[in-house]
Amino acid sequence: MKLFIRWSLLSIAVAVFLSGCGYRNPYVYSGPDKSIYVTTWKNRTSDLQLDAKIYQELLKWFQKSRSLKITKSKEGADFILAGEIISVDIPSLAFDGTNTASDVRLTLKVRYIFKDLTTESVLIEMPSQDWQQSYTITADAAETRDNANEAQDKVIEDLAQSIYQRTLLAISRL
């Protein structure tokens, strides 16, 4: 019981210290309300759902900030975030003793732009960016498919998080 009380008091002390020292969550925008028009990305790949997955992951990240609103209309928006999926590449990385691939690296190539619609200034322009994640090929096709889906989900999550963080930084500099 004494250990629980000590742990509780320590937790409270840390919380008070962090709130009093100016700590802020870097994943949350707390400035004036802004709206971002997020377009559905152009998809130049054969993966028909890839653009929708990226859009949904971006929405998930932007919902972390109460002062940022995502809009489906360009009219009235403060910013625009547009992008394009250039390619998805899955080359072989390693071969087992039977000369079949056992590990592959999924590479997603994208480009995107984040623009202030009021001033027409480009805040972020990424003309080409590669996102990679390795996964294992097994004898079980369902397991390999699950591994590939997990790798793709991880790449999309990392991409969306990076875009979100970069846009927060760009907005805070205004």
PDB file of N, CA and C in Angstrom, residues 70-123:
ATOM      1  N   ILE A  70     -10.277  19.685 -40.606  1.00  0.00           N
ATOM      2  CA  ILE A  70     -10.138  19.187 -41.974  1.00  0.00           C
ATOM      3  C   ILE A  70     -11.445  19.459 -42.692  1.00  0.00           C
ATOM      4  N   THR A  71     -11.333  19.998 -43.889  1.00  0.00           N
ATOM      5  CA  THR A  71     -12.526  20.320 -44.668  1.00  0.00           C
ATOM      6  C   THR A  71     -12.456  19.630 -46.028  1.00  0.00           C
ATOM      7  N   LYS A  72     -13.611  19.355 -46.590  1.00  0.00           N
ATOM      8  CA  LYS A  72     -13.684  18.719 -47.912  1.00  0.00           C
ATOM      9  C   LYS A  72     -13.849  19.748 -49.018  1.00  0.00           C
ATOM     10  N   SER A  73     -13.816  21.022 -48.635  1.00  0.00           N
ATOM     11  CA  SER A  73     -14.003  22.088 -49.608  1.00  0.00           C
ATOM     12  C   SER A  73     -12.833  23.073 -49.536  1.00  0.00           C
ATOM     13  N   LYS A  74     -12.385  23.492 -50.689  1.00  0.00           N
ATOM     14  CA  LYS A  74     -11.278  24.448 -50.754  1.00  0.00           C
ATOM     15  C   LYS A  74     -11.731  25.841 -50.323  1.00  0.00           C
ATOM     16  N   GLU A  75     -12.989  26.174 -50.569  1.00  0.00           N
ATOM     17  CA  GLU A  75     -13.523  27.476 -50.196  1.00  0.00           C
ATOM     18  C   GLU A  75     -13.525  27.622 -48.678  1.00  0.00           C
ATOM     19  N   GLY A  76     -12.935  28.702 -48.213  1.00  0.00           N
ATOM     20  CA  GLY A  76     -12.902  28.973 -46.785  1.00  0.00           C
ATOM     21  C   GLY A  76     -11.760  28.299 -46.043  1.00  0.00           C
ATOM     22  N   ALA A  77     -11.020  27.442 -46.703  1.00  0.00           N
ATOM     23  CA  ALA A  77      -9.904  26.761 -46.048  1.00  0.00           C
ATOM     24  C   ALA A  77      -8.702  27.697 -45.965  1.00  0.00           C
ATOM     25  N   ASP A  78      -7.912  27.532 -44.917  1.00  0.00           N
ATOM     26  CA  ASP A  78      -6.694  28.330 -44.744  1.00  0.00           C
ATOM     27  C   ASP A  78      -5.517  27.720 -45.493  1.00  0.00           C
ATOM     28  N   PHE A  79      -5.499  26.391 -45.558  1.00  0.00           N
ATOM     29  CA  PHE A  79      -4.382  25.670 -46.165  1.00  0.00           C
ATOM     30  C   PHE A  79      -4.907  24.562 -47.068  1.00  0.00           C
ATOM     31  N   ILE A  80      -4.023  24.075 -47.928  1.00  0.00           N
ATOM     32  CA  ILE A  80      -4.335  22.898 -48.742  1.00  0.00           C
ATOM     33  C   ILE A  80      -3.166  21.930 -48.631  1.00  0.00           C
ATOM     34  N   LEU A  81      -3.509  20.658 -48.475  1.00  0.00           N
ATOM     35  CA  LEU A  81      -2.526  19.580 -48.482  1.00  0.00           C
ATOM     36  C   LEU A  81      -2.906  18.644 -49.621  1.00  0.00           C
ATOM     37  N   ALA A  82      -2.050  18.569 -50.621  1.00  0.00           N
ATOM     38  CA  ALA A  82      -2.315  17.718 -51.779  1.00  0.00           C
ATOM     39  C   ALA A  82      -1.114  16.828 -52.016  1.00  0.00           C
ATOM     40  N   GLY A  83      -1.366  15.656 -52.554  1.00  0.00           N
ATOM     41  CA  GLY A  83      -0.260  14.737 -52.797  1.00  0.00           C
ATOM     42  C   GLY A  83      -0.548  13.774 -53.917  1.00  0.00           C
ATOM     43  N   GLU A  84       0.477  12.985 -54.206  1.00  0.00           N
ATOM     44  CA  GLU A  84       0.380  11.991 -55.266  1.00  0.00           C
ATOM     45  C   GLU A  84       1.191  10.768 -54.867  1.00  0.00           C
ATOM     46  N   ILE A  85       0.606   9.606 -55.094  1.00  0.00           N
ATOM     47  CA  ILE A  85       1.312   8.350 -54.893  1.00  0.00           C
ATOM     48  C   ILE A  85       1.963   8.022 -56.227  1.00  0.00           C
ATOM     49  N   ILE A  86       3.272   8.074 -56.250  1.00  0.00           N
ATOM     50  CA  ILE A  86       4.002   7.880 -57.493  1.00  0.00           C
ATOM     51  C   ILE A  86       4.155   6.404 -57.825  1.00  0.00           C
ATOM     52  N   SER A  87       4.574   5.615 -56.837  1.00  0.00           N
ATOM     53  CA  SER A  87       4.779   4.190 -57.106  1.00  0.00           C
ATOM     54  C   SER A  87       4.832   3.379 -55.821  1.00  0.00           C
ATOM     55  N   VAL A  88       4.643   2.086 -55.981  1.00  0.00           N
ATOM     56  CA  VAL A  88       4.862   1.103 -54.931  1.00  0.00           C
ATOM     57  C   VAL A  88       5.781   0.058 -55.532  1.00  0.00           C
ATOM     58  N   ASP A  89       6.905  -0.175 -54.879  1.00  0.00           N
ATOM     59  CA  ASP A  89       7.902  -1.108 -55.394  1.00  0.00           C
ATOM     60  C   ASP A  89       8.166  -2.179 -54.348  1.00  0.00           C
ATOM     61  N   ILE A  90       8.252  -3.433 -54.792  1.00  0.00           N
ATOM     62  CA  ILE A  90       8.510  -4.538 -53.880  1.00  0.00           C
ATOM     63  C   ILE A  90       9.630  -5.407 -54.455  1.00  0.00           C
ATOM     64  N   PRO A  91      10.882  -4.951 -54.386  1.00  0.00           N
ATOM     65  CA  PRO A  91      11.990  -5.777 -54.871  1.00  0.00           C
ATOM     66  C   PRO A  91      12.401  -6.820 -53.834  1.00  0.00           C
ATOM     67  N   SER A  92      13.080  -7.855 -54.265  1.00  0.00           N
ATOM     68  CA  SER A  92      13.557  -8.877 -53.339  1.00  0.00           C
ATOM     69  C   SER A  92      14.776  -8.379 -52.584  1.00  0.00           C
ATOM     70  N   LEU A  93      14.868  -8.772 -51.310  1.00  0.00           N
ATOM     71  CA  LEU A  93      16.011  -8.404 -50.484  1.00  0.00           C
ATOM     72  C   LEU A  93      16.919  -9.587 -50.209  1.00  0.00           C
ATOM     73  N   ALA A  94      16.345 -10.697 -49.791  1.00  0.00           N
ATOM     74  CA  ALA A  94      17.143 -11.854 -49.387  1.00  0.00           C
ATOM     75  C   ALA A  94      16.554 -13.113 -50.000  1.00  0.00           C
ATOM     76  N   PHE A  95      17.398 -14.076 -50.241  1.00  0.00           N
ATOM     77  CA  PHE A  95      16.962 -15.337 -50.819  1.00  0.00           C
ATOM     78  C   PHE A  95      17.328 -16.469 -49.878  1.00  0.00           C
ATOM     79  N   ASP A  96      16.444 -17.478 -49.803  1.00  0.00           N
ATOM     80  CA  ASP A  96      16.750 -18.640 -48.988  1.00  0.00           C
ATOM     81  C   ASP A  96      17.493 -19.665 -49.844  1.00  0.00           C
ATOM     82  N   GLY A  97      17.712 -20.852 -49.332  1.00  0.00           N
ATOM     83  CA  GLY A  97      18.492 -21.870 -50.032  1.00  0.00           C
ATOM     84  C   GLY A  97      17.879 -22.350 -51.336  1.00  0.00           C
ATOM     85  N   THR A  98      16.586 -22.146 -51.545  1.00  0.00           N
ATOM     86  CA  THR A  98      15.936 -22.591 -52.780  1.00  0.00           C
ATOM     87  C   THR A  98      15.842 -21.472 -53.811  1.00  0.00           C
ATOM     88  N   ASN A  99      16.541 -20.372 -53.559  1.00  0.00           N
ATOM     89  CA  ASN A  99      16.603 -19.249 -54.468  1.00  0.00           C
ATOM     90  C   ASN A  99      15.244 -18.568 -54.662  1.00  0.00           C
ATOM     91  N   THR A 100      14.441 -18.551 -53.583  1.00  0.00           N
ATOM     92  CA  THR A 100      13.193 -17.796 -53.590  1.00  0.00           C
ATOM     93  C   THR A 100      13.306 -16.692 -52.539  1.00  0.00           C
ATOM     94  N   ALA A 101      12.645 -15.600 -52.775  1.00  0.00           N
ATOM     95  CA  ALA A 101      12.744 -14.455 -51.855  1.00  0.00           C
ATOM     96  C   ALA A 101      12.138 -14.807 -50.500  1.00  0.00           C
ATOM     97  N   SER A 102      12.831 -14.437 -49.417  1.00  0.00           N
ATOM     98  CA  SER A 102      12.299 -14.657 -48.083  1.00  0.00           C
ATOM     99  C   SER A 102      11.978 -13.334 -47.390  1.00  0.00           C
ATOM    100  N   ASP A 103      12.648 -12.269 -47.768  1.00  0.00           N
ATOM    101  CA  ASP A 103      12.376 -10.930 -47.241  1.00  0.00           C
ATOM    102  C   ASP A 103      12.293  -9.957 -48.399  1.00  0.00           C
ATOM    103  N   VAL A 104      11.340  -9.047 -48.300  1.00  0.00           N
ATOM    104  CA  VAL A 104      11.228  -8.000 -49.313  1.00  0.00           C
ATOM    105  C   VAL A 104      11.039  -6.660 -48.614  1.00  0.00           C
ATOM    106  N   ARG A 105      11.335  -5.607 -49.327  1.00  0.00           N
ATOM    107  CA  ARG A 105      11.168  -4.260 -48.786  1.00  0.00           C
ATOM    108  C   ARG A 105      10.161  -3.525 -49.649  1.00  0.00           C
ATOM    109  N   LEU A 106       9.051  -3.204 -49.048  1.00  0.00           N
ATOM    110  CA  LEU A 106       8.031  -2.411 -49.714  1.00  0.00           C
ATOM    111  C   LEU A 106       8.509  -0.955 -49.721  1.00  0.00           C
ATOM    112  N   THR A 107       8.497  -0.320 -50.880  1.00  0.00           N
ATOM    113  CA  THR A 107       8.885   1.080 -51.002  1.00  0.00           C
ATOM    114  C   THR A 107       7.732   1.861 -51.610  1.00  0.00           C
ATOM    115  N   LEU A 108       7.274   2.851 -50.883  1.00  0.00           N
ATOM    116  CA  LEU A 108       6.211   3.724 -51.343  1.00  0.00           C
ATOM    117  C   LEU A 108       6.843   5.074 -51.677  1.00  0.00           C
ATOM    118  N   LYS A 109       6.656   5.519 -52.910  1.00  0.00           N
ATOM    119  CA  LYS A 109       7.194   6.811 -53.345  1.00  0.00           C
ATOM    120  C   LYS A 109       6.033   7.780 -53.507  1.00  0.00           C
ATOM    121  N   VAL A 110       6.149   8.916 -52.819  1.00  0.00           N
ATOM    122  CA  VAL A 110       5.093   9.928 -52.845  1.00  0.00           C
ATOM    123  C   VAL A 110       5.682  11.316 -53.072  1.00  0.00           C
ATOM    124  N   ARG A 111       4.795  12.238 -53.396  1.00  0.00           N
ATOM    125  CA  ARG A 111       5.135  13.657 -53.383  1.00  0.00           C
ATOM    126  C   ARG A 111       3.926  14.397 -52.855  1.00  0.00           C
ATOM    127  N   TYR A 112       4.200  15.522 -52.174  1.00  0.00           N
ATOM    128  CA  TYR A 112       3.093  16.298 -51.623  1.00  0.00           C
ATOM    129  C   TYR A 112       3.492  17.755 -51.457  1.00  0.00           C
ATOM    130  N   ILE A 113       2.462  18.570 -51.264  1.00  0.00           N
ATOM    131  CA  ILE A 113       2.649  20.006 -51.097  1.00  0.00           C
ATOM    132  C   ILE A 113       1.659  20.498 -50.048  1.00  0.00           C
ATOM    133  N   PHE A 114       2.110  21.432 -49.229  1.00  0.00           N
ATOM    134  CA  PHE A 114       1.270  22.077 -48.220  1.00  0.00           C
ATOM    135  C   PHE A 114       1.375  23.566 -48.467  1.00  0.00           C
ATOM    136  N   LYS A 115       0.235  24.196 -48.709  1.00  0.00           N
ATOM    137  CA  LYS A 115       0.236  25.568 -49.187  1.00  0.00           C
ATOM    138  C   LYS A 115      -0.721  26.425 -48.365  1.00  0.00           C
ATOM    139  N   ASP A 116      -0.312  27.662 -48.093  1.00  0.00           N
ATOM    140  CA  ASP A 116      -1.163  28.654 -47.445  1.00  0.00           C
ATOM    141  C   ASP A 116      -2.053  29.260 -48.530  1.00  0.00           C
ATOM    142  N   LEU A 117      -3.341  29.064 -48.439  1.00  0.00           N
ATOM    143  CA  LEU A 117      -4.249  29.552 -49.476  1.00  0.00           C
ATOM    144  C   LEU A 117      -4.465  31.062 -49.412  1.00  0.00           C
ATOM    145  N   THR A 118      -4.231  31.664 -48.264  1.00  0.00           N
ATOM    146  CA  THR A 118      -4.408  33.107 -48.130  1.00  0.00           C
ATOM    147  C   THR A 118      -3.306  33.861 -48.874  1.00  0.00           C
ATOM    148  N   THR A 119      -2.068  33.433 -48.675  1.00  0.00           N
ATOM    149  CA  THR A 119      -0.923  34.122 -49.287  1.00  0.00           C
ATOM    150  C   THR A 119      -0.421  33.437 -50.551  1.00  0.00           C
ATOM    151  N   GLU A 120      -0.973  32.246 -50.838  1.00  0.00           N
ATOM    152  CA  GLU A 120      -0.526  31.430 -51.981  1.00  0.00           C
ATOM    153  C   GLU A 120       0.931  30.969 -51.848  1.00  0.00           C
ATOM    154  N   SER A 121       1.476  31.048 -50.639  1.00  0.00           N
ATOM    155  CA  SER A 121       2.862  30.615 -50.447  1.00  0.00           C
ATOM    156  C   SER A 121       2.924  29.122 -50.130  1.00  0.00           C
ATOM    157  N   VAL A 122       3.950  28.493 -50.671  1.00  0.00           N
ATOM    158  CA  VAL A 122       4.185  27.066 -50.425  1.00  0.00           C
ATOM    159  C   VAL A 122       4.952  26.938 -49.116  1.00  0.00           C
ATOM    160  N   LEU A 123       4.371  26.219 -48.169  1.00  0.00           N
ATOM    161  CA  LEU A 123       5.005  26.037 -46.867  1.00  0.00           C
ATOM    162  C   LEU A 123       5.853  24.771 -46.830  1.00  0.00           C
TER     163      LEU A 123
END
